[in-house]
Amino acid sequence: MSPFTGSAARTPRWEHLRVDLTDGVATVTLARPEKLNALTFGAYADLRDLLAELSRERSVRALVLAGEGRGFCSGGDVDEIIGATLGMDTAGLLDFNRMTGQVVRAVRECPFPVIAALHGVAAGAGAVLALAADFRVADPSARFAFLFTRVGLSGGDMGAAYLLPRVVGLGHATRLLMLGDPVRATEAERIGLISELTKDGAADETAQNLAHRLANGPALAYAQTKALLTAELDMPLAASVELDASTQALLMTGEDYAEFHAAFTEKRPPKWSGR
C-alpha cells in the first residue's frame, strides 16, 4: 500500500477495536467479550480502515489480532448483521459483502506479518479472519467453524474458498466449508490450519513473542516475502521465478542486505533497519 496520504488525519480513536502500539508491534483486540467478540458493521469497517492506516504509516512491523474473553470471534453478530441484512436491498448487500472481503484483502496485502492469537471459538467470519493471517497461534481450547452453509449461505465467504484450499488442501477445505463442522485445535494442527499449538492459555503470549521477533527482523524482507506468497498463488512458474528475481535484485540494493554482510564480517548480530 502507498505511504502517501491526502488530507485525512490519523484516526485518534477506534470505536470498535482496542489498539495498542508498542515497539513496532500493533495489538488489535476484538473487545466485545459479552458477545464472544461478534463482529458488527462498524467493527468490519474499523478493521478495514485501521489496516490501511497502519500500512501507510510504516510504523508497524508486526500485528497481533486477538479476542478478549472466552473466545477469539464468533463471527458476524446475529442481530446487528444477519437481522439487518434481511432488510437490505441488493445494492446494500453487495456493499456489505464487498466490505467484508476488503478486510480480508487488507490482512493479506498489508506490508507486515499478521498473527492471529486464538483461543476458544473462531467461527464464521472469525474463522476467515484467522485464516487470512500469516500465522495462526492457538491454544488447545481453540476451535474453528466455517458456519456459512449453516445459515443458508455459500461456504465461499470473504475469500474462504480461495484461501482455505491453499492452506489445508481441497479435500479438507471442501469438508470444512460445506459441512461447517467444528475443527478443534489438535485436528487443526494436523491439517495445517494452525501454525503453532501452545500450552493452555499461552496463545496471546506466544503470539506476542513471535510478533516482537518479527518486528526486530528485516521488515522489508518480510514484507516482500508476504507479497510474493500472495501474488504467486496463481502464477505460472516462469512468472514466479521472474518476479522472485526482480524482487531479490531490488532487495540487494537495500541497507539490510549490506548490513548483514557487515555484521557477518564483524562477527556481530545484524542491526536491521527495514530498508
Tab-separated table of N, CA, C and O in Angstrom, residues 157-221:
chain	number	residue	atom	x	y	z
A	157	ASP	N	-17.224	-17.570	1.570
A	157	ASP	CA	-17.463	-16.205	2.035
A	157	ASP	C	-16.145	-15.519	2.357
A	157	ASP	O	-15.227	-16.136	2.912
A	158	MET	N	-16.013	-14.252	2.021
A	158	MET	CA	-14.855	-13.429	2.387
A	158	MET	C	-13.544	-14.005	1.857
A	158	MET	O	-12.485	-13.795	2.446
A	159	GLY	N	-13.596	-14.747	0.769
A	159	GLY	CA	-12.374	-15.327	0.235
A	159	GLY	C	-12.010	-16.675	0.803
A	159	GLY	O	-10.936	-17.211	0.500
A	160	ALA	N	-12.889	-17.269	1.608
A	160	ALA	CA	-12.568	-18.556	2.233
A	160	ALA	C	-12.324	-19.653	1.208
A	160	ALA	O	-11.446	-20.507	1.390
A	161	ALA	N	-13.095	-19.674	0.114
A	161	ALA	CA	-12.933	-20.722	-0.896
A	161	ALA	C	-11.637	-20.554	-1.680
A	161	ALA	O	-11.184	-21.496	-2.337
A	162	TYR	N	-11.058	-19.382	-1.620
A	162	TYR	CA	-9.743	-19.141	-2.234
A	162	TYR	C	-8.621	-19.519	-1.267
A	162	TYR	O	-7.685	-20.241	-1.620
A	163	LEU	N	-8.725	-19.053	-0.031
A	163	LEU	CA	-7.627	-19.210	0.921
A	163	LEU	C	-7.535	-20.618	1.519
A	163	LEU	O	-6.442	-21.172	1.631
A	164	LEU	N	-8.683	-21.176	1.924
A	164	LEU	CA	-8.627	-22.422	2.692
A	164	LEU	C	-8.021	-23.590	1.912
A	164	LEU	O	-7.192	-24.326	2.478
A	165	PRO	N	-8.363	-23.814	0.639
A	165	PRO	CA	-7.710	-24.924	-0.079
A	165	PRO	C	-6.198	-24.748	-0.190
A	165	PRO	O	-5.457	-25.735	-0.245
A	166	ARG	N	-5.737	-23.512	-0.198
A	166	ARG	CA	-4.307	-23.258	-0.306
A	166	ARG	C	-3.582	-23.479	1.009
A	166	ARG	O	-2.369	-23.609	1.042
A	167	VAL	N	-4.338	-23.495	2.107
A	167	VAL	CA	-3.747	-23.740	3.426
A	167	VAL	C	-3.837	-25.219	3.809
A	167	VAL	O	-2.870	-25.803	4.286
A	168	VAL	N	-4.992	-25.840	3.585
A	168	VAL	CA	-5.195	-27.216	4.062
A	168	VAL	C	-5.432	-28.216	2.946
A	168	VAL	O	-5.576	-29.408	3.208
A	169	GLY	N	-5.508	-27.769	1.684
A	169	GLY	CA	-5.806	-28.667	0.567
A	169	GLY	C	-7.289	-28.693	0.254
A	169	GLY	O	-8.142	-28.393	1.103
A	170	LEU	N	-7.615	-29.086	-0.976
A	170	LEU	CA	-9.001	-29.038	-1.448
A	170	LEU	C	-9.908	-29.990	-0.685
A	170	LEU	O	-11.058	-29.645	-0.388
A	171	GLY	N	-9.419	-31.181	-0.348
A	171	GLY	CA	-10.267	-32.148	0.341
A	171	GLY	C	-10.734	-31.651	1.694
A	171	GLY	O	-11.934	-31.673	2.004
A	172	HIS	N	-9.781	-31.200	2.524
A	172	HIS	CA	-10.160	-30.677	3.841
A	172	HIS	C	-11.006	-29.416	3.697
A	172	HIS	O	-11.973	-29.221	4.447
A	173	ALA	N	-10.656	-28.545	2.751
A	173	ALA	CA	-11.414	-27.306	2.571
A	173	ALA	C	-12.857	-27.594	2.178
A	173	ALA	O	-13.789	-26.948	2.668
A	174	THR	N	-13.076	-28.578	1.307
A	174	THR	CA	-14.429	-28.946	0.907
A	174	THR	C	-15.243	-29.400	2.109
A	174	THR	O	-16.392	-28.981	2.311
A	175	ARG	N	-14.637	-30.249	2.928
A	175	ARG	CA	-15.340	-30.741	4.125
A	175	ARG	C	-15.673	-29.598	5.077
A	175	ARG	O	-16.812	-29.495	5.562
A	176	LEU	N	-14.711	-28.726	5.338
A	176	LEU	CA	-14.922	-27.668	6.324
A	176	LEU	C	-15.918	-26.623	5.833
A	176	LEU	O	-16.775	-26.166	6.596
A	177	LEU	N	-15.843	-26.250	4.554
A	177	LEU	CA	-16.727	-25.203	4.052
A	177	LEU	C	-18.133	-25.710	3.760
A	177	LEU	O	-19.103	-24.978	3.925
A	178	MET	N	-18.264	-26.964	3.334
A	178	MET	CA	-19.608	-27.485	3.050
A	178	MET	C	-20.361	-27.869	4.319
A	178	MET	O	-21.532	-27.543	4.485
A	179	LEU	N	-19.694	-28.582	5.219
A	179	LEU	CA	-20.391	-29.124	6.386
A	179	LEU	C	-20.442	-28.152	7.552
A	179	LEU	O	-21.363	-28.224	8.375
A	180	GLY	N	-19.458	-27.274	7.670
A	180	GLY	CA	-19.444	-26.327	8.775
A	180	GLY	C	-19.182	-26.948	10.127
A	180	GLY	O	-19.453	-26.327	11.166
A	181	ASP	N	-18.656	-28.174	10.151
A	181	ASP	CA	-18.386	-28.830	11.429
A	181	ASP	C	-17.199	-28.180	12.136
A	181	ASP	O	-16.250	-27.723	11.479
A	182	PRO	N	-17.208	-28.154	13.475
A	182	PRO	CA	-16.083	-27.555	14.204
A	182	PRO	C	-14.809	-28.380	14.062
A	182	PRO	O	-14.860	-29.610	13.965
A	183	VAL	N	-13.699	-27.692	14.042
A	183	VAL	CA	-12.376	-28.322	13.975
A	183	VAL	C	-11.604	-27.888	15.204
A	183	VAL	O	-11.298	-26.704	15.369
A	184	ARG	N	-11.307	-28.834	16.065
A	184	ARG	CA	-10.604	-28.494	17.300
A	184	ARG	C	-9.106	-28.360	17.045
A	184	ARG	O	-8.589	-28.728	15.986
A	185	ALA	N	-8.408	-27.826	18.030
A	185	ALA	CA	-7.021	-27.404	17.836
A	185	ALA	C	-6.120	-28.542	17.379
A	185	ALA	O	-5.258	-28.345	16.515
A	186	THR	N	-6.292	-29.735	17.940
A	186	THR	CA	-5.402	-30.831	17.571
A	186	THR	C	-5.574	-31.218	16.106
A	186	THR	O	-4.585	-31.465	15.401
A	187	GLU	N	-6.828	-31.265	15.626
A	187	GLU	CA	-7.042	-31.568	14.217
A	187	GLU	C	-6.575	-30.410	13.337
A	187	GLU	O	-6.004	-30.625	12.261
A	188	ALA	N	-6.818	-29.176	13.797
A	188	ALA	CA	-6.375	-28.011	13.032
A	188	ALA	C	-4.864	-28.028	12.841
A	188	ALA	O	-4.361	-27.697	11.767
A	189	GLU	N	-4.137	-28.450	13.865
A	189	GLU	CA	-2.680	-28.560	13.729
A	189	GLU	C	-2.328	-29.663	12.730
A	189	GLU	O	-1.433	-29.504	11.891
A	190	ARG	N	-3.045	-30.780	12.795
A	190	ARG	CA	-2.741	-31.912	11.920
A	190	ARG	C	-2.923	-31.562	10.444
A	190	ARG	O	-2.114	-31.983	9.607
A	191	ILE	N	-3.939	-30.787	10.119
A	191	ILE	CA	-4.202	-30.478	8.717
A	191	ILE	C	-3.534	-29.182	8.258
A	191	ILE	O	-3.691	-28.775	7.109
A	192	GLY	N	-2.792	-28.541	9.157
A	192	GLY	CA	-2.039	-27.349	8.777
A	192	GLY	C	-2.800	-26.049	8.900
A	192	GLY	O	-2.353	-25.017	8.390
A	193	LEU	N	-3.929	-26.055	9.600
A	193	LEU	CA	-4.723	-24.845	9.741
A	193	LEU	C	-4.134	-23.889	10.769
A	193	LEU	O	-4.373	-22.688	10.713
A	194	ILE	N	-3.383	-24.397	11.730
A	194	ILE	CA	-2.705	-23.517	12.676
A	194	ILE	C	-1.197	-23.673	12.522
A	194	ILE	O	-0.698	-24.725	12.122
A	195	SER	N	-0.485	-22.601	12.841
A	195	SER	CA	0.964	-22.574	12.702
A	195	SER	C	1.663	-23.151	13.929
A	195	SER	O	2.715	-23.780	13.808
A	196	GLU	N	1.089	-22.892	15.111
A	196	GLU	CA	1.708	-23.374	16.350
A	196	GLU	C	0.631	-23.635	17.386
A	196	GLU	O	-0.256	-22.792	17.597
A	197	LEU	N	0.698	-24.784	18.026
A	197	LEU	CA	-0.207	-25.138	19.114
A	197	LEU	C	0.534	-24.921	20.427
A	197	LEU	O	1.601	-25.494	20.658
A	198	THR	N	-0.019	-24.076	21.295
A	198	THR	CA	0.652	-23.707	22.532
A	198	THR	C	0.073	-24.481	23.712
A	198	THR	O	-0.866	-25.268	23.569
A	199	LYS	N	0.601	-24.214	24.881
A	199	LYS	CA	0.016	-24.736	26.114
A	199	LYS	C	-1.274	-23.974	26.412
A	199	LYS	O	-1.562	-22.931	25.824
A	200	ASP	N	-2.057	-24.488	27.352
A	200	ASP	CA	-3.301	-23.829	27.758
A	200	ASP	C	-3.046	-22.371	28.127
A	200	ASP	O	-2.166	-22.078	28.932
A	201	GLY	N	-3.831	-21.487	27.534
A	201	GLY	CA	-3.771	-20.077	27.897
A	201	GLY	C	-2.545	-19.328	27.423
A	201	GLY	O	-2.348	-18.168	27.806
A	202	ALA	N	-1.725	-19.935	26.576
A	202	ALA	CA	-0.461	-19.316	26.190
A	202	ALA	C	-0.469	-18.712	24.798
A	202	ALA	O	0.564	-18.228	24.329
A	203	ALA	N	-1.608	-18.702	24.111
A	203	ALA	CA	-1.624	-18.225	22.727
A	203	ALA	C	-1.253	-16.755	22.620
A	203	ALA	O	-0.479	-16.365	21.740
A	204	ASP	N	-1.795	-15.916	23.502
A	204	ASP	CA	-1.506	-14.484	23.428
A	204	ASP	C	-0.021	-14.213	23.651
A	204	ASP	O	0.605	-13.441	22.912
A	205	GLU	N	0.563	-14.830	24.677
A	205	GLU	CA	1.979	-14.611	24.975
A	205	GLU	C	2.859	-15.107	23.831
A	205	GLU	O	3.816	-14.433	23.415
A	206	THR	N	2.538	-16.283	23.303
A	206	THR	CA	3.327	-16.826	22.192
A	206	THR	C	3.221	-15.939	20.962
A	206	THR	O	4.208	-15.703	20.251
A	207	ALA	N	2.012	-15.449	20.680
A	207	ALA	CA	1.823	-14.557	19.539
A	207	ALA	C	2.608	-13.263	19.711
A	207	ALA	O	3.215	-12.754	18.759
A	208	GLN	N	2.623	-12.735	20.926
A	208	GLN	CA	3.393	-11.511	21.176
A	208	GLN	C	4.894	-11.762	20.995
A	208	GLN	O	5.608	-10.928	20.409
A	209	ASN	N	5.369	-12.894	21.483
A	209	ASN	CA	6.794	-13.213	21.318
A	209	ASN	C	7.157	-13.318	19.837
A	209	ASN	O	8.209	-12.813	19.408
A	210	LEU	N	6.305	-13.967	19.060
A	210	LEU	CA	6.557	-14.081	17.632
A	210	LEU	C	6.499	-12.714	16.965
A	210	LEU	O	7.344	-12.395	16.105
A	211	ALA	N	5.533	-11.891	17.355
A	211	ALA	CA	5.413	-10.560	16.762
A	211	ALA	C	6.650	-9.716	17.035
A	211	ALA	O	7.150	-9.016	16.142
A	212	HIS	N	7.173	-9.765	18.250
A	212	HIS	CA	8.368	-8.980	18.566
A	212	HIS	C	9.599	-9.544	17.849
A	212	HIS	O	10.485	-8.779	17.438
A	213	ARG	N	9.653	-10.841	17.687
A	213	ARG	CA	10.749	-11.421	16.888
A	213	ARG	C	10.698	-10.886	15.454
A	213	ARG	O	11.719	-10.484	14.881
A	214	LEU	N	9.512	-10.876	14.873
A	214	LEU	CA	9.361	-10.370	13.514
A	214	LEU	C	9.641	-8.870	13.449
A	214	LEU	O	10.278	-8.383	12.506
A	215	ALA	N	9.153	-8.129	14.462
A	215	ALA	CA	9.359	-6.673	14.470
A	215	ALA	C	10.832	-6.309	14.562
A	215	ALA	O	11.243	-5.243	14.094
A	216	ASN	N	11.618	-7.166	15.157
A	216	ASN	CA	13.060	-6.910	15.293
A	216	ASN	C	13.873	-7.450	14.127
A	216	ASN	O	15.105	-7.360	14.134
A	217	GLY	N	13.204	-8.008	13.134
A	217	GLY	CA	13.892	-8.598	11.995
A	217	GLY	C	13.913	-7.672	10.788
A	217	GLY	O	13.553	-6.493	10.880
A	218	PRO	N	14.309	-8.198	9.634
A	218	PRO	CA	14.398	-7.400	8.405
A	218	PRO	C	13.011	-7.162	7.809
A	218	PRO	O	12.508	-7.952	7.002
A	219	ALA	N	12.382	-6.055	8.183
A	219	ALA	CA	10.977	-5.810	7.866
A	219	ALA	C	10.700	-5.797	6.368
A	219	ALA	O	9.668	-6.312	5.927
A	220	LEU	N	11.600	-5.214	5.595
A	220	LEU	CA	11.352	-5.155	4.154
A	220	LEU	C	11.409	-6.550	3.535
A	220	LEU	O	10.620	-6.875	2.638
A	221	ALA	N	12.330	-7.372	4.005
A	221	ALA	CA	12.409	-8.748	3.512
A	221	ALA	C	11.135	-9.514	3.849
A	221	ALA	O	10.609	-10.280	3.030
